Amino acid sequence: MENTRNTKQKQHILSILSTAKRPMSINEIYSCCIETYPRIAKSTIYRTIDSLIKQNLIDKYYLSDNELFYQIKDNSTEHKHYVICNSCKKIFHLPNCPIHSIQDSLSEYGFDVTDHYIQISGICKECRKKADT
Ligand SMILES: [Zn+2]
Ligand SMILES: [Zn+2]
């Protein structure tokens, strides 16, 4: 059973993610949440995120080694992957999914891919420019 406070926090996190329109880390979500709920615990955010994932309302992404990112699912069926800049942590999305062709060849072997993750990190153009000067 869910109490109303949980529901409110859930709505709040969803609205943060829908405003951001990009994947956010727990720390980013947390710092947005404490503006409205100054006493919210990080564990509450983890719990809320977990249940949003179970409800299929948000997606999780592995972008850098020790951090997960979360993004709201939009209505489009478009499936996206992201890359992250190690330096400024800016997030870019891949123009297409390179896994789909792998998925097709796996299905020829009768293997059904139910989920996949791509983790790519590097240095963005802006940061490379800064490093050069
Ligand atoms: Zn960068
Ligand atoms: Zn993909």
Coordinates of N, CA and C and ligand atoms in Angstrom, one line a residue:
M1 N 0.8 -1.2 0.0 CA 0.0 0.0 0.0 C 0.9 1.3 0.0
E2 N 0.4 2.2 -0.7 CA 1.2 3.5 -0.8 C 0.5 4.6 -0.1
N3 N 1.2 5.3 0.7 CA 0.6 6.5 1.3 C 0.7 7.7 0.4
T4 N 0.0 8.7 0.8 CA -0.1 9.9 -0.1 C 1.3 10.6 -0.2
R5 N 2.1 10.5 0.9 CA 3.4 11.2 0.8 C 4.2 10.5 -0.3
N6 N 4.2 9.2 -0.3 CA 5.0 8.5 -1.4 C 4.5 8.9 -2.8
T7 N 3.2 9.0 -2.9 CA 2.6 9.4 -4.2 C 3.1 10.7 -4.6
K8 N 3.1 11.7 -3.7 CA 3.5 13.0 -3.9 C 5.0 13.1 -4.4
Q9 N 5.8 12.3 -3.6 CA 7.2 12.3 -4.0 C 7.5 11.7 -5.3
K10 N 6.7 10.7 -5.6 CA 6.8 10.0 -6.9 C 6.5 11.0 -8.0
Q11 N 5.4 11.7 -7.9 CA 5.0 12.7 -8.8 C 6.0 13.8 -9.0
H12 N 6.6 14.2 -7.9 CA 7.6 15.2 -7.9 C 8.9 14.8 -8.7
I13 N 9.3 13.5 -8.4 CA 10.5 13.0 -9.1 C 10.2 12.9 -10.6
L14 N 9.0 12.5 -10.9 CA 8.6 12.4 -12.3 C 8.6 13.7 -13.0
S15 N 8.1 14.8 -12.3 CA 8.1 16.1 -12.9 C 9.5 16.6 -13.1
I16 N 10.4 16.3 -12.1 CA 11.8 16.7 -12.3 C 12.4 16.1 -13.5
L17 N 12.1 14.8 -13.7 CA 12.7 14.1 -14.9 C 12.1 14.6 -16.2
S18 N 10.8 14.9 -16.1 CA 10.2 15.3 -17.4 C 10.6 16.7 -17.8
T19 N 10.9 17.6 -16.8 CA 11.4 18.9 -17.1 C 12.8 18.8 -17.6
A20 N 13.6 17.9 -17.1 CA 15.0 17.8 -17.5 C 15.1 17.3 -18.9
K21 N 14.2 16.4 -19.3 CA 14.3 15.8 -20.6 C 15.6 15.1 -21.0
R22 N 16.3 14.7 -20.0 CA 17.6 14.0 -20.2 C 17.8 13.1 -19.0
P23 N 18.7 12.2 -19.2 CA 19.0 11.3 -18.0 C 19.6 12.1 -16.9
M24 N 19.2 11.8 -15.7 CA 19.8 12.5 -14.5 C 20.3 11.4 -13.5
S25 N 21.4 11.8 -12.8 CA 21.9 10.9 -11.8 C 21.1 11.1 -10.5
I26 N 21.2 10.1 -9.6 CA 20.6 10.2 -8.3 C 20.9 11.5 -7.6
N27 N 22.2 11.9 -7.6 CA 22.6 13.1 -7.0 C 21.9 14.3 -7.5
E28 N 21.8 14.4 -8.8 CA 21.1 15.5 -9.5 C 19.6 15.5 -9.0
I29 N 19.0 14.3 -9.1 CA 17.6 14.2 -8.7 C 17.4 14.6 -7.2
Y30 N 18.4 14.2 -6.4 CA 18.4 14.5 -5.0 C 18.4 16.0 -4.8
S31 N 19.4 16.7 -5.5 CA 19.5 18.1 -5.2 C 18.3 18.9 -5.7
C32 N 17.6 18.4 -6.7 CA 16.4 19.0 -7.1 C 15.3 18.8 -6.1
C33 N 15.2 17.6 -5.5 CA 14.2 17.2 -4.6 C 14.3 18.0 -3.3
I34 N 15.5 18.2 -2.8 CA 15.6 18.9 -1.5 C 15.1 20.3 -1.6
E35 N 15.0 20.9 -2.8 CA 14.4 22.2 -2.9 C 13.0 22.2 -2.4
T36 N 12.3 21.1 -2.7 CA 10.9 21.0 -2.3 C 10.7 20.3 -1.0
Y37 N 11.5 19.2 -0.9 CA 11.4 18.4 0.3 C 12.7 18.4 1.0
P38 N 13.0 19.5 1.8 CA 14.3 19.7 2.4 C 14.8 18.5 3.3
R39 N 13.8 17.7 3.8 CA 14.2 16.6 4.7 C 14.2 15.2 4.0
I40 N 14.0 15.2 2.7 CA 13.9 13.9 2.0 C 15.3 13.2 2.1
A41 N 15.2 11.9 2.4 CA 16.5 11.1 2.5 C 16.8 10.5 1.1
K42 N 18.1 10.3 0.9 CA 18.5 9.8 -0.4 C 17.9 8.4 -0.6
S43 N 17.8 7.6 0.5 CA 17.3 6.3 0.4 C 15.8 6.3 -0.1
T44 N 15.1 7.4 0.3 CA 13.7 7.5 -0.2 C 13.7 7.7 -1.7
I45 N 14.7 8.5 -2.2 CA 14.7 8.7 -3.6 C 15.1 7.4 -4.3
Y46 N 16.0 6.6 -3.8 CA 16.3 5.3 -4.4 C 15.1 4.4 -4.5
R47 N 14.4 4.4 -3.4 CA 13.2 3.6 -3.3 C 12.1 4.0 -4.3
T48 N 12.0 5.3 -4.4 CA 11.0 5.9 -5.3 C 11.4 5.6 -6.7
I49 N 12.6 5.8 -7.1 CA 13.1 5.5 -8.4 C 12.9 4.0 -8.7
D50 N 13.2 3.1 -7.8 CA 13.0 1.7 -8.0 C 11.5 1.4 -8.3
S51 N 10.6 2.0 -7.6 CA 9.2 1.7 -7.9 C 8.8 2.3 -9.2
L52 N 9.4 3.4 -9.6 CA 9.1 4.0 -10.9 C 9.6 3.1 -12.0
I53 N 10.7 2.5 -11.8 CA 11.2 1.6 -12.8 C 10.3 0.4 -12.9
K54 N 9.9 -0.2 -11.8 CA 9.0 -1.3 -11.8 C 7.7 -1.0 -12.5
Q55 N 7.2 0.3 -12.3 CA 6.0 0.7 -13.0 C 6.2 1.0 -14.5
N56 N 7.5 0.9 -14.9 CA 7.8 1.2 -16.3 C 7.6 2.6 -16.7
L57 N 7.8 3.5 -15.8 CA 7.6 4.9 -16.1 C 9.0 5.6 -16.4
I58 N 10.0 5.0 -15.9 CA 11.3 5.6 -16.2 C 12.3 4.5 -16.7
D59 N 13.3 4.9 -17.4 CA 14.4 4.0 -17.9 C 15.7 4.3 -17.1
K60 N 16.5 3.2 -17.0 CA 17.8 3.5 -16.4 C 18.9 3.3 -17.4
Y61 N 19.9 4.0 -17.2 CA 21.0 4.0 -18.2 C 22.3 3.9 -17.4
Y62 N 23.2 3.1 -17.9 CA 24.6 3.0 -17.3 C 25.4 3.9 -18.2
L63 N 25.8 5.0 -17.6 CA 26.6 6.0 -18.5 C 28.1 6.0 -18.0
S64 N 28.3 6.0 -16.8 CA 29.7 6.0 -16.3 C 29.8 4.9 -15.3
D65 N 31.0 4.6 -15.0 CA 31.3 3.4 -14.2 C 30.5 3.2 -12.9
N66 N 30.4 4.2 -12.1 CA 29.8 4.0 -10.8 C 28.5 4.8 -10.7
E67 N 27.9 5.3 -11.8 CA 26.7 6.0 -11.7 C 25.6 5.6 -12.6
L68 N 24.4 5.4 -12.1 CA 23.3 5.1 -12.9 C 22.5 6.4 -13.2
F69 N 22.0 6.5 -14.4 CA 21.2 7.7 -14.7 C 19.7 7.2 -15.0
Y70 N 18.8 8.1 -14.8 CA 17.4 7.8 -15.0 C 16.8 8.8 -15.9
Q71 N 15.9 8.3 -16.7 CA 15.2 9.3 -17.6 C 13.7 8.8 -17.7
I72 N 12.8 9.8 -17.8 CA 11.4 9.5 -17.9 C 11.2 8.9 -19.3
K73 N 10.3 7.9 -19.4 CA 9.9 7.4 -20.7 C 9.0 8.3 -21.4
D74 N 9.3 8.6 -22.6 CA 8.4 9.5 -23.3 C 7.4 8.6 -24.1
N75 N 6.4 9.3 -24.6 CA 5.4 8.5 -25.3 C 5.8 7.9 -26.6
S76 N 6.9 8.5 -27.1 CA 7.4 7.9 -28.4 C 8.0 6.5 -28.1
T77 N 8.0 5.7 -29.0 CA 8.6 4.4 -28.8 C 10.1 4.4 -29.1
E78 N 10.5 5.6 -29.4 CA 11.9 5.8 -29.7 C 12.9 5.3 -28.6
H79 N 13.8 4.6 -29.0 CA 14.7 4.0 -28.1 C 16.1 4.6 -28.2
K80 N 16.6 5.1 -27.1 CA 17.8 5.9 -27.2 C 19.0 5.4 -26.3
H81 N 20.2 5.7 -26.8 CA 21.3 5.4 -25.9 C 22.1 6.7 -25.8
Y82 N 22.9 6.8 -24.7 CA 23.5 8.0 -24.4 C 25.0 7.8 -24.1
V83 N 25.8 8.9 -24.4 CA 27.2 8.9 -24.1 C 27.4 10.0 -23.1
I84 N 28.4 9.9 -22.2 CA 28.6 10.9 -21.3 C 30.1 11.5 -21.4
C85 N 30.2 12.8 -21.2 CA 31.6 13.4 -21.2 C 32.1 13.2 -19.8
N86 N 33.3 12.6 -19.7 CA 34.0 12.3 -18.4 C 34.3 13.6 -17.7
S87 N 34.5 14.7 -18.5 CA 35.0 15.9 -17.9 C 33.8 16.8 -17.4
C88 N 32.9 17.2 -18.2 CA 31.8 18.1 -17.8 C 30.5 17.3 -17.5
K89 N 30.5 16.0 -17.7 CA 29.3 15.2 -17.4 C 28.1 15.5 -18.2
K90 N 28.4 16.2 -19.3 CA 27.3 16.5 -20.2 C 26.9 15.2 -20.9
I91 N 25.6 15.1 -21.3 CA 25.1 13.8 -21.9 C 24.7 14.1 -23.3
F92 N 25.1 13.2 -24.2 CA 24.7 13.3 -25.6 C 24.0 12.0 -26.0
H93 N 23.0 12.1 -26.9 CA 22.5 10.8 -27.3 C 23.0 10.3 -28.6
L94 N 23.1 8.9 -28.7 CA 23.5 8.3 -30.0 C 22.5 8.5 -31.0
P95 N 22.9 8.7 -32.3 CA 21.9 8.9 -33.3 C 21.1 7.7 -33.6
N96 N 21.7 6.5 -33.4 CA 20.9 5.3 -33.6 C 21.4 4.2 -32.7
C97 N 20.7 3.1 -32.7 CA 21.1 2.0 -31.8 C 21.8 0.9 -32.5
P98 N 23.1 0.7 -32.2 CA 23.9 -0.2 -32.9 C 23.6 -1.7 -32.5
I99 N 22.8 -1.9 -31.5 CA 22.5 -3.2 -31.0 C 21.5 -3.9 -31.9
H100 N 20.6 -3.1 -32.5 CA 19.5 -3.8 -33.3 C 20.0 -4.8 -34.3
S101 N 21.1 -4.5 -35.0 CA 21.6 -5.5 -36.0 C 22.1 -6.7 -35.3
I102 N 22.7 -6.6 -34.1 CA 23.2 -7.7 -33.3 C 22.0 -8.5 -32.9
Q103 N 21.0 -7.8 -32.4 CA 19.7 -8.5 -32.0 C 19.1 -9.3 -33.1
D104 N 19.2 -8.8 -34.3 CA 18.6 -9.5 -35.5 C 19.4 -10.8 -35.7
S105 N 20.8 -10.7 -35.6 CA 21.5 -11.9 -35.9 C 21.4 -12.9 -34.7
L106 N 21.2 -12.4 -33.5 CA 21.0 -13.3 -32.4 C 19.6 -14.1 -32.5
S107 N 18.7 -13.4 -33.1 CA 17.3 -14.0 -33.2 C 17.4 -15.1 -34.2
E108 N 18.3 -15.0 -35.1 CA 18.5 -16.2 -36.0 C 18.9 -17.4 -35.3
Y109 N 19.6 -17.2 -34.2 CA 20.0 -18.4 -33.3 C 18.9 -18.7 -32.3
G110 N 17.8 -18.0 -32.4 CA 16.7 -18.3 -31.5 C 16.9 -17.6 -30.1
F111 N 17.9 -16.7 -30.1 CA 18.1 -16.0 -28.8 C 17.3 -14.7 -28.8
D112 N 16.5 -14.5 -27.8 CA 15.6 -13.4 -27.7 C 16.2 -12.3 -26.8
V113 N 16.7 -11.2 -27.3 CA 17.3 -10.2 -26.4 C 16.1 -9.4 -25.8
T114 N 16.1 -9.4 -24.5 CA 15.0 -8.7 -23.8 C 15.4 -7.3 -23.3
D115 N 16.7 -7.1 -23.2 CA 17.2 -5.8 -22.7 C 18.7 -5.6 -23.1
H116 N 19.1 -4.4 -23.3 CA 20.5 -4.2 -23.5 C 20.9 -2.8 -23.1
Y117 N 22.2 -2.7 -22.7 CA 22.8 -1.4 -22.3 C 24.0 -1.1 -23.1
I118 N 24.2 0.1 -23.3 CA 25.5 0.5 -23.9 C 26.1 1.6 -23.0
Q119 N 27.4 1.4 -22.7 CA 28.1 2.3 -21.9 C 29.3 2.9 -22.6
I120 N 29.2 4.2 -22.9 CA 30.2 4.8 -23.6 C 30.6 6.1 -22.9
S121 N 31.8 6.3 -22.6 CA 32.2 7.6 -22.1 C 33.4 8.2 -22.8
G122 N 33.7 9.4 -22.7 CA 34.8 10.1 -23.4 C 34.8 11.5 -23.0
I123 N 35.4 12.3 -23.9 CA 35.6 13.7 -23.7 C 34.9 14.5 -24.9
C124 N 34.0 15.4 -24.5 CA 33.2 16.1 -25.5 C 34.1 17.1 -26.3
K125 N 33.5 17.7 -27.3 CA 34.2 18.6 -28.2 C 34.7 19.9 -27.4
E126 N 33.7 20.4 -26.6 CA 34.0 21.6 -25.8 C 35.2 21.4 -24.8
C127 N 35.1 20.2 -24.2 CA 36.2 20.0 -23.2 C 37.5 19.7 -23.9
R128 N 37.5 19.1 -25.0 CA 38.7 18.9 -25.8 C 39.3 20.2 -26.2
K129 N 38.4 21.1 -26.6 CA 38.9 22.5 -27.0 C 39.6 23.2 -25.8
K130 N 38.9 23.0 -24.6 CA 39.5 23.7 -23.4 C 40.9 23.1 -23.1
A131 N 41.0 21.8 -23.3 CA 42.2 21.1 -22.9 C 43.4 21.5 -23.9
D132 N 43.0 21.9 -25.1 CA 44.0 22.3 -26.1 C 44.6 23.6 -25.9
T133 N 43.8 24.5 -25.3 CA 44.3 25.9 -25.1 C 45.0 26.1 -23.8
Ligands
ZN1 ZN 32.7 17.8 -21.7
ZN2 ZN 19.6 0.0 -28.2

